[in-house]
Amino acid sequence: LSKKKDAEKFRILKSHLLADQEASQSWRTQATDDFGFVAGDQLSEEDKQLLDAQQRPHVTFNRVGTILKAVAGMEINGRHEIQFLPRNNDDTEANEVLSAASKWMADGCDAEDEQSQAFQDASVVGIGVTESRFTYDDDPDGMYVEESFDPREFYWDRTARKKNLTDARRMTRVRRMPLADAMQLFPGM
C-alpha cells in the first residue's frame, strides 16, 4: 500500500473502512441500546406508549447499573501496576527503568481513570478503547496522553477473530468534529 499513489491509497483505505463499518453495524446498534439500558432507558417505545395511554409514569428499577458499579469498583480496587520483567539478569536494570518510566507517564495523565472508563465500557458493550499518544498542544516538550473514547467510534479489521483483536491488521477511529478542527490536524490539505 505504501508504494501506491495517494489517490489509490485513499481508495483502498476507504474501501477497507466501509467494509469494516458494515461488518460491525449490528454491534454498534446493540451497543447504543446497551448504553441506553445502563443509563435507565429500559422501556421499549411500545411500553412507553402504553403507559402514556394509561396516564402512568415511566418507572424503571435499574439493577444493572448497581451491578456494573460494583464490578467497576472491584476493577479499581484490584488494579495492578504495569511492570516490565527481565528475561535474564542482564536486563534487570533496564526493566526497572522502563517500569518507573511507565508509572511516571501514567501518573502524569490520569491513565488509571481512562483505563477504568474503558473497562466499564467493555463491561457494558464488550469493547473498551483507549488511545495513547504524545501531544504538543500544552507542552512544547511533548506530553504523554492516554484517553478513553466511545467504543462506537472504533472500527476494526472485519477479518479479526482472536481475543482482544490481536490479529487485526488495522484499527480505525472515526469521529465527528468541526471542519476547522479537522483542517488543523492536516495543515495545507
Backbone as ProteinMPNN parsed JSONL, in Angstrom:
{"seq_chain_A": "LSKKKDAEKFRILKSHLLADQEASQSWRTQATDDFGFVAGDQLSEEDKQLLDAQQRPHVTFNRVGTILKAVAGMEINGRHEIQFLPRNNDDTEANEVLSAASKWMADGCDAEDEQSQAFQDASVVGIGVTESRFTYDDDPDGMYVEESFDPREFYWDRTARKKNLTDARRMTRVRRMPLADAMQLFPGM", "coords_chain_A": {"N_chain_A": [[0.819, -1.194, 0.0], [1.975, 1.245, 0.733], [3.507, 1.937, -1.443], [1.872, 2.779, -3.401], [0.091, 5.318, -5.303], [-1.211, 8.413, -3.923], [-4.02, 8.799, -4.376], [-4.864, 6.21, -4.983], [-4.173, 4.876, -2.619], [-5.944, 6.154, -0.86], [-8.41, 5.311, -1.923], [-8.278, 2.525, -1.45], [-7.989, 2.401, 1.371], [-10.375, 3.645, 2.116], [-12.244, 1.799, 1.124], [-11.655, -0.405, 2.752], [-12.418, 0.654, 5.275], [-15.192, 1.138, 4.878], [-16.115, -1.478, 4.481], [-15.411, -2.6, 6.946], [-17.02, -1.052, 8.617], [-19.583, -1.863, 7.806], [-19.512, -4.544, 8.579], [-19.557, -4.376, 11.353], [-21.882, -3.09, 12.031], [-24.306, -4.063, 13.195], [-23.424, -4.664, 15.758], [-22.815, -2.061, 16.662], [-25.357, -0.869, 16.734], [-26.546, -2.461, 18.716], [-24.813, -1.817, 20.82], [-25.43, 0.873, 21.293], [-28.042, 0.575, 22.23], [-27.428, -0.911, 24.538], [-25.867, 0.909, 26.084], [-27.868, 2.781, 26.54], [-29.653, 1.22, 28.024], [-28.219, 0.758, 30.407], [-28.128, 3.365, 31.279], [-30.69, 3.717, 32.115], [-32.735, 3.786, 30.287], [-34.885, 1.699, 29.689], [-37.269, 0.844, 28.732], [-39.327, -0.196, 26.043], [-40.455, 1.484, 23.037], [-43.112, 0.855, 22.548], [-43.986, 0.044, 25.095], [-43.711, 2.464, 26.477], [-45.618, 4.036, 25.139], [-47.937, 2.653, 25.816], [-47.991, 3.018, 28.622], [-48.205, 5.814, 28.648], [-50.735, 6.106, 27.472], [-52.285, 5.049, 29.468], [-51.902, 6.908, 31.333], [-49.822, 6.623, 33.165], [-46.765, 6.731, 35.076], [-43.377, 6.478, 33.754], [-41.593, 4.115, 35.059], [-38.611, 2.664, 36.113], [-36.489, 0.152, 37.468], [-33.265, 0.249, 37.958], [-31.287, -2.167, 38.102], [-29.121, -3.141, 36.811], [-27.238, -1.074, 36.556], [-26.321, -0.829, 39.207], [-25.009, -3.281, 39.64], [-23.011, -3.141, 37.663], [-21.56, -0.936, 38.617], [-20.525, -2.047, 40.946], [-18.838, -4.029, 39.889], [-17.056, -2.381, 38.509], [-15.922, -1.053, 40.671], [-14.545, -3.197, 41.856], [-12.619, -3.61, 39.903], [-11.141, -1.246, 40.108], [-10.19, -1.409, 42.76], [-8.657, -3.705, 42.574], [-6.605, -3.15, 40.879], [-3.603, -3.42, 39.02], [-0.144, -2.544, 38.755], [1.683, -1.733, 35.802], [4.404, -3.673, 34.952], [7.644, -4.174, 33.851], [9.289, -7.077, 33.064], [12.417, -8.716, 33.421], [14.184, -10.764, 31.007], [16.481, -12.073, 31.561], [19.185, -11.87, 34.009], [20.807, -9.766, 33.139], [19.13, -7.869, 32.067], [17.786, -6.62, 34.113], [18.196, -3.986, 35.29], [17.538, -2.249, 33.169], [14.846, -2.926, 32.795], [13.737, -2.123, 35.223], [13.99, 0.643, 34.965], [12.309, 1.04, 32.756], [9.846, 0.238, 33.887], [9.533, 2.19, 35.905], [9.435, 4.492, 34.287], [7.102, 4.012, 32.832], [5.184, 4.082, 34.899], [5.512, 6.764, 35.737], [4.712, 8.135, 33.41], [2.025, 7.309, 33.21], [0.982, 8.339, 35.603], [1.109, 11.064, 35.119], [-0.969, 11.648, 33.409], [-3.397, 10.75, 34.315], [-3.967, 8.088, 33.644], [-4.995, 5.78, 34.83], [-7.677, 6.379, 35.442], [-8.715, 6.681, 32.879], [-8.295, 4.118, 31.843], [-9.967, 2.713, 33.554], [-12.441, 3.728, 32.735], [-12.535, 2.67, 30.14], [-12.619, -0.028, 30.817], [-15.135, -0.123, 32.063], [-16.753, 0.508, 29.853], [-16.211, -1.771, 28.32], [-17.408, -3.656, 29.954], [-20.057, -3.087, 29.552], [-20.586, -3.036, 26.707], [-18.8, -4.79, 25.572], [-16.462, -3.962, 24.372], [-13.774, -1.882, 25.118], [-11.915, 1.054, 24.774], [-8.775, 2.686, 24.601], [-6.736, 5.472, 23.74], [-3.409, 6.091, 23.128], [-0.962, 8.585, 23.092], [1.412, 11.155, 22.134], [1.27, 14.603, 22.799], [1.644, 17.959, 21.755], [0.317, 20.212, 22.336], [-0.151, 21.544, 24.838], [2.309, 21.5, 26.056], [5.462, 22.327, 25.0], [7.566, 20.516, 24.957], [6.384, 18.124, 24.703], [3.859, 15.824, 25.738], [2.681, 12.939, 27.324], [-0.365, 11.332, 26.662], [-3.159, 9.522, 27.599], [-6.242, 8.427, 26.744], [-9.624, 7.45, 27.108], [-12.179, 6.571, 24.754], [-15.391, 6.749, 23.164], [-16.475, 3.563, 22.415], [-17.958, 3.133, 20.13], [-16.895, 4.707, 18.202], [-14.817, 3.32, 17.268], [-13.34, 1.199, 14.918], [-12.607, -1.973, 13.56], [-10.557, -4.413, 11.919], [-12.444, -6.412, 9.882], [-11.914, -9.09, 9.528], [-10.653, -10.003, 11.764], [-10.317, -12.341, 14.364], [-9.293, -13.217, 16.771], [-8.922, -13.117, 20.37], [-9.106, -9.976, 22.023], [-8.619, -8.69, 19.644], [-6.115, -9.224, 18.53], [-5.181, -10.178, 16.136], [-5.898, -8.317, 14.275], [-5.431, -6.418, 11.345], [-5.712, -3.782, 10.967], [-6.87, -0.873, 12.678], [-9.248, 1.596, 13.369], [-10.255, 4.929, 14.094], [-13.16, 6.75, 13.999], [-14.585, 9.834, 14.061], [-16.82, 12.564, 14.578], [-16.203, 15.984, 13.951], [-15.729, 19.56, 14.108], [-15.173, 21.176, 10.961], [-13.067, 23.039, 10.895], [-11.409, 22.172, 12.988], [-10.612, 19.68, 12.01], [-9.181, 20.496, 9.77], [-7.037, 21.741, 11.005], [-5.66, 19.549, 11.936], [-4.489, 18.567, 9.675], [-2.574, 20.463, 8.223], [-2.505, 22.569, 5.349], [-3.803, 20.843, 3.662]], "CA_chain_A": [[0.0, 0.0, 0.0], [2.798, 2.447, 0.849], [4.14, 2.248, -2.726], [0.848, 3.234, -4.34], [-0.147, 6.759, -5.343], [-2.109, 8.865, -2.864], [-5.42, 8.558, -4.728], [-5.089, 4.76, -4.883], [-4.143, 4.573, -1.187], [-7.198, 6.63, -0.28], [-9.484, 4.424, -2.386], [-8.151, 1.236, -0.763], [-8.29, 2.597, 2.794], [-11.805, 3.926, 2.231], [-12.989, 0.547, 0.92], [-11.492, -1.192, 3.979], [-13.234, 1.241, 6.323], [-16.613, 0.902, 4.598], [-16.389, -2.899, 4.729], [-15.33, -2.807, 8.395], [-18.226, -0.429, 9.177], [-20.727, -2.727, 7.514], [-19.385, -5.78, 9.351], [-19.812, -4.156, 12.779], [-23.05, -2.221, 12.197], [-25.278, -4.614, 14.154], [-22.837, -4.477, 17.089], [-22.951, -0.648, 17.006], [-26.763, -0.654, 17.1], [-26.741, -3.104, 20.015], [-24.042, -1.06, 21.815], [-26.222, 2.061, 21.62], [-29.122, 0.088, 23.093], [-26.846, -1.324, 25.821], [-25.554, 2.124, 26.842], [-29.153, 3.331, 26.971], [-30.205, 0.34, 29.057], [-27.48, 1.046, 31.639], [-28.491, 4.728, 31.684], [-32.056, 3.717, 32.621], [-33.705, 3.765, 29.19], [-35.101, 0.261, 29.607], [-38.6, 0.553, 28.205], [-39.476, -0.083, 24.592], [-41.374, 2.562, 22.64], [-44.486, 0.35, 22.721], [-44.297, 0.096, 26.524], [-43.865, 3.872, 26.837], [-46.894, 4.49, 24.606], [-48.98, 2.023, 26.621], [-48.019, 3.723, 29.906], [-48.743, 7.155, 28.393], [-52.174, 5.97, 27.226], [-52.904, 4.765, 30.766], [-51.509, 8.027, 32.184], [-48.973, 6.079, 34.231], [-45.373, 7.184, 34.914], [-42.376, 5.524, 33.251], [-40.771, 3.761, 36.205], [-37.709, 1.519, 35.917], [-35.571, -0.14, 38.564], [-32.014, -0.015, 37.244], [-30.431, -3.092, 38.848], [-27.919, -3.339, 36.009], [-26.282, -0.027, 36.917], [-25.753, -1.159, 40.511], [-24.067, -4.394, 39.471], [-21.86, -2.654, 36.903], [-20.757, -0.091, 39.511], [-19.805, -2.949, 41.846], [-17.757, -4.636, 39.102], [-16.075, -1.31, 38.262], [-15.218, -0.85, 41.936], [-13.591, -4.303, 42.023], [-11.501, -3.358, 38.981], [-10.33, -0.162, 40.669], [-9.516, -1.912, 43.96], [-7.736, -4.784, 42.228], [-5.745, -2.68, 39.8], [-2.183, -3.77, 39.103], [0.755, -1.662, 38.021], [2.418, -2.344, 34.7], [5.781, -3.918, 35.347], [8.451, -4.823, 32.828], [10.067, -8.147, 33.684], [13.608, -9.06, 32.627], [14.312, -12.142, 30.518], [17.613, -12.632, 32.299], [19.721, -10.918, 34.995], [21.417, -8.609, 32.476], [18.077, -6.92, 31.702], [17.082, -6.152, 35.309], [18.258, -2.536, 35.458], [16.773, -1.612, 32.093], [13.422, -3.154, 33.037], [13.331, -1.262, 36.331], [13.845, 1.983, 34.397], [11.086, 1.02, 31.944], [8.694, 0.187, 34.801], [9.418, 3.516, 36.531], [9.006, 5.442, 33.246], [5.702, 3.728, 32.546], [4.401, 4.602, 36.032], [5.594, 8.221, 35.683], [3.877, 8.595, 32.29], [0.621, 7.07, 33.546], [0.599, 9.271, 36.665], [1.016, 12.419, 34.571], [-2.152, 11.874, 32.554], [-4.556, 10.068, 34.899], [-4.226, 6.918, 32.813], [-5.815, 4.81, 35.563], [-9.081, 6.749, 35.266], [-9.079, 6.394, 31.485], [-8.359, 2.664, 31.715], [-11.182, 2.289, 34.248], [-13.578, 4.045, 31.863], [-12.534, 1.678, 29.065], [-13.086, -1.277, 31.425], [-16.586, -0.011, 32.232], [-17.337, 0.384, 28.516], [-16.111, -3.182, 27.94], [-18.402, -4.383, 30.745], [-21.393, -2.806, 29.015], [-20.776, -3.359, 25.287], [-17.853, -5.808, 25.117], [-15.23, -3.349, 23.876], [-13.349, -0.643, 25.742], [-10.787, 1.509, 23.964], [-8.007, 3.871, 24.977], [-5.797, 5.949, 22.735], [-2.174, 6.584, 23.74], [-0.25, 9.419, 22.131], [2.097, 12.345, 22.624], [0.69, 15.84, 22.295], [2.478, 19.149, 21.943], [-0.605, 21.342, 22.447], [0.009, 22.272, 26.093], [3.702, 21.48, 26.489], [6.298, 22.27, 23.793], [8.442, 19.346, 25.029], [5.565, 16.942, 24.485], [3.234, 15.274, 26.927], [2.0, 11.675, 27.075], [-1.791, 11.371, 26.937], [-3.911, 8.285, 27.394], [-7.637, 8.746, 26.993], [-10.62, 6.516, 26.598], [-13.178, 7.211, 23.905], [-16.591, 5.956, 22.913], [-16.117, 2.424, 21.566], [-18.686, 3.164, 18.854], [-16.038, 5.413, 17.241], [-13.716, 2.403, 16.985], [-13.599, 0.191, 13.884], [-11.511, -2.937, 13.499], [-10.477, -5.298, 10.762], [-13.578, -7.331, 9.915], [-11.459, -10.486, 9.493], [-10.02, -10.34, 13.047], [-11.078, -13.35, 15.097], [-8.65, -13.562, 18.031], [-9.234, -12.355, 21.568], [-8.515, -8.63, 22.074], [-8.339, -8.265, 18.267], [-4.663, -9.27, 18.336], [-4.864, -10.489, 14.741], [-6.412, -7.251, 13.393], [-4.407, -5.765, 10.529], [-5.934, -2.338, 11.025], [-7.854, -0.359, 13.622], [-9.555, 2.948, 12.925], [-11.167, 5.73, 14.894], [-13.933, 7.673, 13.176], [-15.364, 10.716, 14.918], [-17.268, 13.828, 14.0], [-15.594, 17.179, 14.524], [-15.879, 20.721, 13.228], [-14.254, 21.197, 9.825], [-11.864, 23.83, 11.246], [-10.549, 21.304, 13.799], [-10.046, 18.671, 11.113], [-8.191, 21.162, 8.926], [-5.847, 21.975, 11.829], [-4.939, 18.282, 12.053], [-3.781, 18.35, 8.415], [-2.334, 21.785, 7.622], [-2.169, 22.614, 3.932], [-4.565, 19.856, 2.879]], "C_chain_A": [[0.865, 1.26, 0.0], [3.437, 2.847, -0.478], [3.142, 2.743, -3.763], [0.71, 4.754, -4.274], [-1.218, 7.129, -4.319], [-3.576, 8.563, -3.164], [-5.767, 7.074, -4.591], [-5.082, 4.322, -3.416], [-5.474, 4.949, -0.546], [-8.352, 5.71, -0.668], [-9.458, 3.101, -1.628], [-8.528, 1.375, 0.713], [-9.777, 2.869, 3.014], [-12.628, 2.648, 2.056], [-12.857, -0.373, 2.134], [-12.405, -0.667, 5.08], [-14.72, 0.96, 6.102], [-16.992, -0.552, 4.86], [-16.361, -3.201, 6.226], [-16.554, -2.215, 9.094], [-19.434, -1.336, 8.995], [-20.705, -3.985, 8.38], [-19.746, -5.59, 10.82], [-21.072, -3.328, 13.041], [-24.053, -2.779, 13.211], [-24.742, -4.492, 15.582], [-23.023, -3.036, 17.55], [-24.387, -0.319, 17.44], [-27.036, -1.241, 18.482], [-26.011, -2.344, 21.114], [-24.795, 0.201, 22.239], [-27.374, 1.689, 22.538], [-28.598, -0.265, 24.482], [-26.485, -0.118, 26.687], [-26.839, 2.77, 27.361], [-29.762, 2.527, 28.106], [-29.546, 0.625, 30.402], [-27.856, 2.427, 32.172], [-29.934, 4.822, 32.181], [-33.122, 3.742, 31.553], [-33.998, 2.301, 28.867], [-36.463, -0.124, 29.054], [-38.617, 0.706, 26.694], [-40.457, 1.044, 24.284], [-42.828, 2.129, 22.823], [-44.91, 0.424, 24.188], [-44.518, 1.539, 26.977], [-45.221, 4.404, 26.365], [-48.061, 3.923, 25.416], [-49.114, 2.722, 27.974], [-48.585, 5.136, 29.742], [-50.257, 7.107, 28.204], [-52.929, 5.723, 28.53], [-52.609, 5.864, 31.789], [-50.742, 7.544, 33.423], [-47.539, 6.546, 34.001], [-44.477, 6.073, 34.37], [-41.42, 5.22, 34.4], [-39.917, 2.548, 35.849], [-36.85, 1.372, 37.166], [-34.272, -0.616, 37.931], [-31.073, -0.86, 38.102], [-29.11, -3.322, 38.111], [-26.846, -2.332, 36.397], [-25.586, -0.321, 38.232], [-24.702, -2.252, 40.395], [-22.828, -3.935, 38.719], [-20.968, -1.74, 37.741], [-19.951, -0.951, 40.483], [-18.624, -3.603, 41.131], [-16.658, -3.607, 38.827], [-15.267, -1.028, 39.523], [-14.202, -1.95, 42.198], [-12.384, -4.116, 41.109], [-10.571, -2.297, 39.553], [-9.538, -0.666, 41.881], [-8.486, -2.991, 43.656], [-6.741, -4.422, 41.14], [-4.284, -3.052, 40.066], [-1.375, -2.75, 38.32], [1.406, -2.434, 36.885], [3.868, -2.483, 35.132], [6.487, -4.675, 34.229], [9.36, -5.837, 33.517], [11.246, -8.523, 32.805], [13.57, -10.511, 32.163], [15.467, -12.852, 31.21], [18.179, -11.541, 33.214], [20.345, -9.68, 34.368], [20.395, -7.514, 32.18], [17.417, -6.253, 32.908], [17.064, -4.632, 35.424], [17.428, -1.807, 34.4], [15.277, -1.77, 32.323], [12.9, -2.358, 34.221], [13.13, 0.171, 35.852], [12.562, 2.059, 33.56], [9.842, 1.009, 32.823], [8.459, 1.548, 35.444], [8.929, 4.55, 35.517], [7.534, 5.251, 32.913], [4.797, 4.28, 33.643], [4.371, 6.131, 36.003], [4.683, 8.773, 34.582], [2.395, 8.442, 32.632], [0.139, 8.039, 34.618], [0.366, 10.676, 36.125], [-0.233, 12.684, 33.771], [-3.411, 11.176, 33.065], [-4.961, 8.839, 34.08], [-5.118, 5.897, 33.516], [-7.297, 5.105, 35.385], [-9.56, 6.415, 33.855], [-9.201, 4.89, 31.255], [-9.603, 2.111, 32.412], [-12.428, 2.574, 33.411], [-13.679, 3.031, 30.717], [-13.013, 0.328, 29.59], [-14.604, -1.256, 31.592], [-17.302, -0.124, 30.893], [-17.326, -1.067, 28.068], [-17.123, -4.027, 28.708], [-19.8, -4.222, 30.166], [-21.551, -3.335, 27.595], [-19.762, -4.364, 24.736], [-16.543, -5.259, 24.589], [-15.001, -2.049, 24.634], [-12.062, -0.215, 25.061], [-10.106, 2.704, 24.618], [-7.068, 4.209, 23.83], [-4.607, 6.542, 23.474], [-1.404, 7.376, 22.694], [0.543, 10.502, 22.863], [1.433, 13.551, 22.008], [1.62, 16.994, 22.633], [1.613, 20.394, 22.095], [-0.329, 22.189, 23.687], [1.463, 22.39, 26.548], [4.593, 21.353, 25.254], [7.271, 21.085, 23.783], [7.688, 18.049, 24.768], [5.044, 16.391, 25.801], [2.5, 13.995, 26.529], [0.545, 11.797, 27.498], [-2.363, 9.985, 26.673], [-5.352, 8.611, 27.716], [-8.541, 7.7, 26.388], [-11.548, 7.295, 25.664], [-14.299, 6.224, 23.64], [-16.247, 4.791, 21.986], [-16.87, 2.384, 20.235], [-17.942, 3.974, 17.803], [-14.928, 4.505, 16.72], [-14.153, 1.36, 15.955], [-12.375, -0.703, 13.788], [-11.638, -3.779, 12.246], [-11.571, -6.362, 10.867], [-13.157, -8.795, 9.903], [-10.799, -10.915, 10.802], [-10.916, -11.306, 13.817], [-10.509, -13.642, 16.483], [-9.08, -12.626, 19.155], [-8.446, -11.043, 21.577], [-8.072, -8.127, 20.702], [-6.845, -8.286, 17.945], [-4.276, -9.587, 16.896], [-5.397, -9.438, 13.758], [-5.257, -6.605, 12.641], [-4.553, -4.256, 10.529], [-6.997, -2.044, 12.082], [-8.019, 1.116, 13.296], [-10.45, 3.634, 13.941], [-11.841, 6.726, 13.964], [-14.772, 8.521, 14.122], [-15.726, 11.981, 14.171], [-16.576, 14.967, 14.726], [-15.845, 18.345, 13.586], [-14.806, 20.709, 12.138], [-12.967, 21.948, 10.157], [-10.894, 22.989, 12.078], [-9.871, 20.249, 12.932], [-8.972, 19.284, 10.238], [-6.909, 21.469, 9.696], [-5.011, 20.71, 11.985], [-4.058, 18.024, 10.819], [-3.53, 19.68, 7.727], [-1.941, 21.677, 6.146], [-2.947, 21.638, 3.068], [-5.957, 20.376, 2.595]], "O_chain_A": [[0.525, 2.241, -0.663], [3.87, 3.99, -0.625], [3.526, 3.089, -4.881], [1.154, 5.391, -3.319], [-2.02, 6.292, -3.903], [-4.3, 8.112, -2.277], [-6.855, 6.732, -4.129], [-5.896, 3.489, -3.016], [-6.057, 4.171, 0.21], [-9.182, 5.368, 0.175], [-10.506, 2.609, -1.208], [-9.292, 0.568, 1.243], [-10.367, 2.384, 3.979], [-13.609, 2.444, 2.771], [-13.817, -1.044, 2.512], [-13.088, -1.444, 5.746], [-15.426, 0.586, 7.038], [-18.064, -0.83, 5.397], [-17.188, -3.967, 6.721], [-17.069, -2.798, 10.048], [-20.21, -1.546, 9.927], [-21.746, -4.437, 8.857], [-20.193, -6.535, 11.471], [-21.299, -2.906, 14.175], [-24.596, -2.018, 14.011], [-25.509, -4.244, 16.512], [-23.356, -2.804, 18.712], [-24.596, 0.423, 18.4], [-27.677, -0.604, 19.318], [-26.525, -2.23, 22.227], [-24.796, 0.556, 23.417], [-27.655, 2.393, 23.507], [-29.24, 0.041, 25.487], [-26.76, -0.113, 27.887], [-26.884, 3.248, 28.495], [-30.324, 3.094, 29.043], [-30.229, 0.723, 31.422], [-27.898, 2.634, 33.385], [-30.363, 5.888, 32.623], [-34.31, 3.721, 31.875], [-33.453, 1.733, 27.92], [-36.766, -1.31, 28.925], [-38.003, 1.617, 26.138], [-41.193, 1.5, 25.159], [-43.676, 2.935, 23.206], [-46.036, 0.812, 24.499], [-45.417, 1.805, 27.775], [-45.894, 5.134, 27.094], [-49.046, 4.615, 25.671], [-50.228, 2.99, 28.423], [-49.349, 5.605, 30.585], [-50.977, 7.964, 28.714], [-54.077, 6.141, 28.676], [-53.008, 5.772, 32.95], [-50.978, 7.987, 34.547], [-47.132, 6.738, 32.855], [-44.78, 4.888, 34.508], [-40.521, 6.015, 34.674], [-40.42, 1.541, 35.352], [-36.529, 2.356, 37.833], [-34.185, -1.737, 37.43], [-30.17, -0.329, 38.749], [-28.101, -3.66, 38.73], [-25.679, -2.691, 36.549], [-24.385, -0.088, 38.361], [-23.628, -2.154, 40.987], [-21.711, -4.296, 39.09], [-19.746, -1.767, 37.591], [-18.812, -0.614, 40.807], [-17.537, -3.719, 41.697], [-15.471, -3.926, 38.903], [-14.062, -0.789, 39.449], [-13.114, -1.678, 42.706], [-11.256, -4.425, 41.494], [-9.35, -2.437, 39.488], [-8.348, -0.377, 42.008], [-7.535, -3.166, 44.418], [-6.109, -5.298, 40.551], [-3.81, -3.0, 41.2], [-1.857, -2.168, 37.349], [1.65, -3.636, 36.994], [4.48, -1.531, 35.615], [5.988, -5.683, 33.73], [10.104, -5.497, 34.437], [11.106, -8.638, 31.587], [13.002, -11.375, 32.831], [15.438, -14.065, 31.418], [17.699, -10.408, 33.192], [20.405, -8.635, 35.016], [20.765, -6.347, 32.055], [16.558, -5.391, 32.727], [16.001, -4.05, 35.639], [16.704, -0.862, 34.711], [14.515, -0.837, 32.071], [11.737, -1.955, 34.227], [12.196, 0.843, 36.29], [11.818, 3.035, 33.65], [8.875, 1.71, 32.523], [7.321, 2.011, 35.523], [8.098, 5.395, 35.849], [6.804, 6.225, 32.732], [3.761, 4.878, 33.352], [3.319, 6.731, 36.221], [3.972, 9.755, 34.792], [1.601, 9.346, 32.371], [-0.994, 8.515, 34.552], [-0.492, 11.399, 36.631], [-0.538, 13.84, 33.477], [-4.383, 11.03, 32.325], [-6.145, 8.59, 33.855], [-5.914, 5.22, 32.864], [-8.093, 4.184, 35.198], [-10.674, 5.927, 33.666], [-10.107, 4.439, 30.554], [-10.221, 1.162, 31.929], [-13.359, 1.768, 33.378], [-14.773, 2.589, 30.367], [-13.732, -0.387, 28.892], [-15.28, -2.242, 31.301], [-18.342, -0.776, 30.8], [-18.306, -1.552, 27.502], [-17.641, -5.009, 28.175], [-20.63, -5.124, 30.279], [-22.536, -4.01, 27.296], [-19.844, -4.751, 23.57], [-15.6, -6.021, 24.378], [-15.905, -1.225, 24.775], [-11.199, -1.053, 24.798], [-10.765, 3.614, 25.123], [-6.662, 3.341, 23.057], [-4.774, 7.396, 24.345], [-1.211, 6.921, 21.567], [0.359, 10.725, 24.059], [1.07, 13.534, 20.831], [2.291, 16.994, 23.665], [2.117, 21.512, 21.994], [-0.279, 23.416, 23.6], [1.804, 23.277, 27.331], [4.49, 20.364, 24.529], [7.75, 20.69, 22.719], [8.301, 16.99, 24.627], [5.702, 16.481, 26.838], [1.787, 13.966, 25.527], [0.253, 12.311, 28.578], [-2.078, 9.363, 25.649], [-5.662, 9.026, 28.833], [-8.275, 7.145, 25.322], [-11.682, 8.514, 25.772], [-14.162, 5.022, 23.865], [-15.771, 5.017, 20.874], [-16.461, 1.677, 19.313], [-18.311, 3.94, 16.629], [-14.18, 4.893, 15.823], [-15.197, 0.724, 16.102], [-11.243, -0.239, 13.919], [-12.69, -3.84, 11.611], [-11.612, -7.122, 11.835], [-13.963, -9.664, 10.235], [-10.422, -12.079, 10.941], [-12.127, -11.106, 13.907], [-11.191, -14.262, 17.299], [-9.536, -11.506, 18.922], [-7.278, -11.003, 21.191], [-7.235, -7.229, 20.615], [-6.364, -7.457, 17.173], [-3.155, -9.294, 16.48], [-5.353, -9.645, 12.546], [-4.227, -6.282, 13.231], [-3.635, -3.534, 10.141], [-7.891, -2.851, 12.339], [-7.047, 1.804, 12.983], [-11.297, 2.999, 14.569], [-11.174, 7.456, 13.232], [-15.575, 7.993, 14.891], [-15.026, 12.406, 13.252], [-16.384, 14.93, 15.942], [-16.138, 18.148, 12.407], [-13.674, 20.283, 12.371], [-11.887, 21.531, 9.74], [-9.681, 23.084, 11.89], [-8.687, 19.961, 13.109], [-7.948, 18.649, 9.986], [-5.82, 21.462, 9.122], [-3.793, 20.784, 12.147], [-3.027, 17.358, 10.905], [-4.201, 20.0, 6.745], [-1.156, 20.815, 5.754], [-2.762, 21.614, 1.851], [-6.752, 19.694, 1.949]]}, "name": "protein", "num_of_chains": 1, "seq": "LSKKKDAEKFRILKSHLLADQEASQSWRTQATDDFGFVAGDQLSEEDKQLLDAQQRPHVTFNRVGTILKAVAGMEINGRHEIQFLPRNNDDTEANEVLSAASKWMADGCDAEDEQSQAFQDASVVGIGVTESRFTYDDDPDGMYVEESFDPREFYWDRTARKKNLTDARRMTRVRRMPLADAMQLFPGM"}
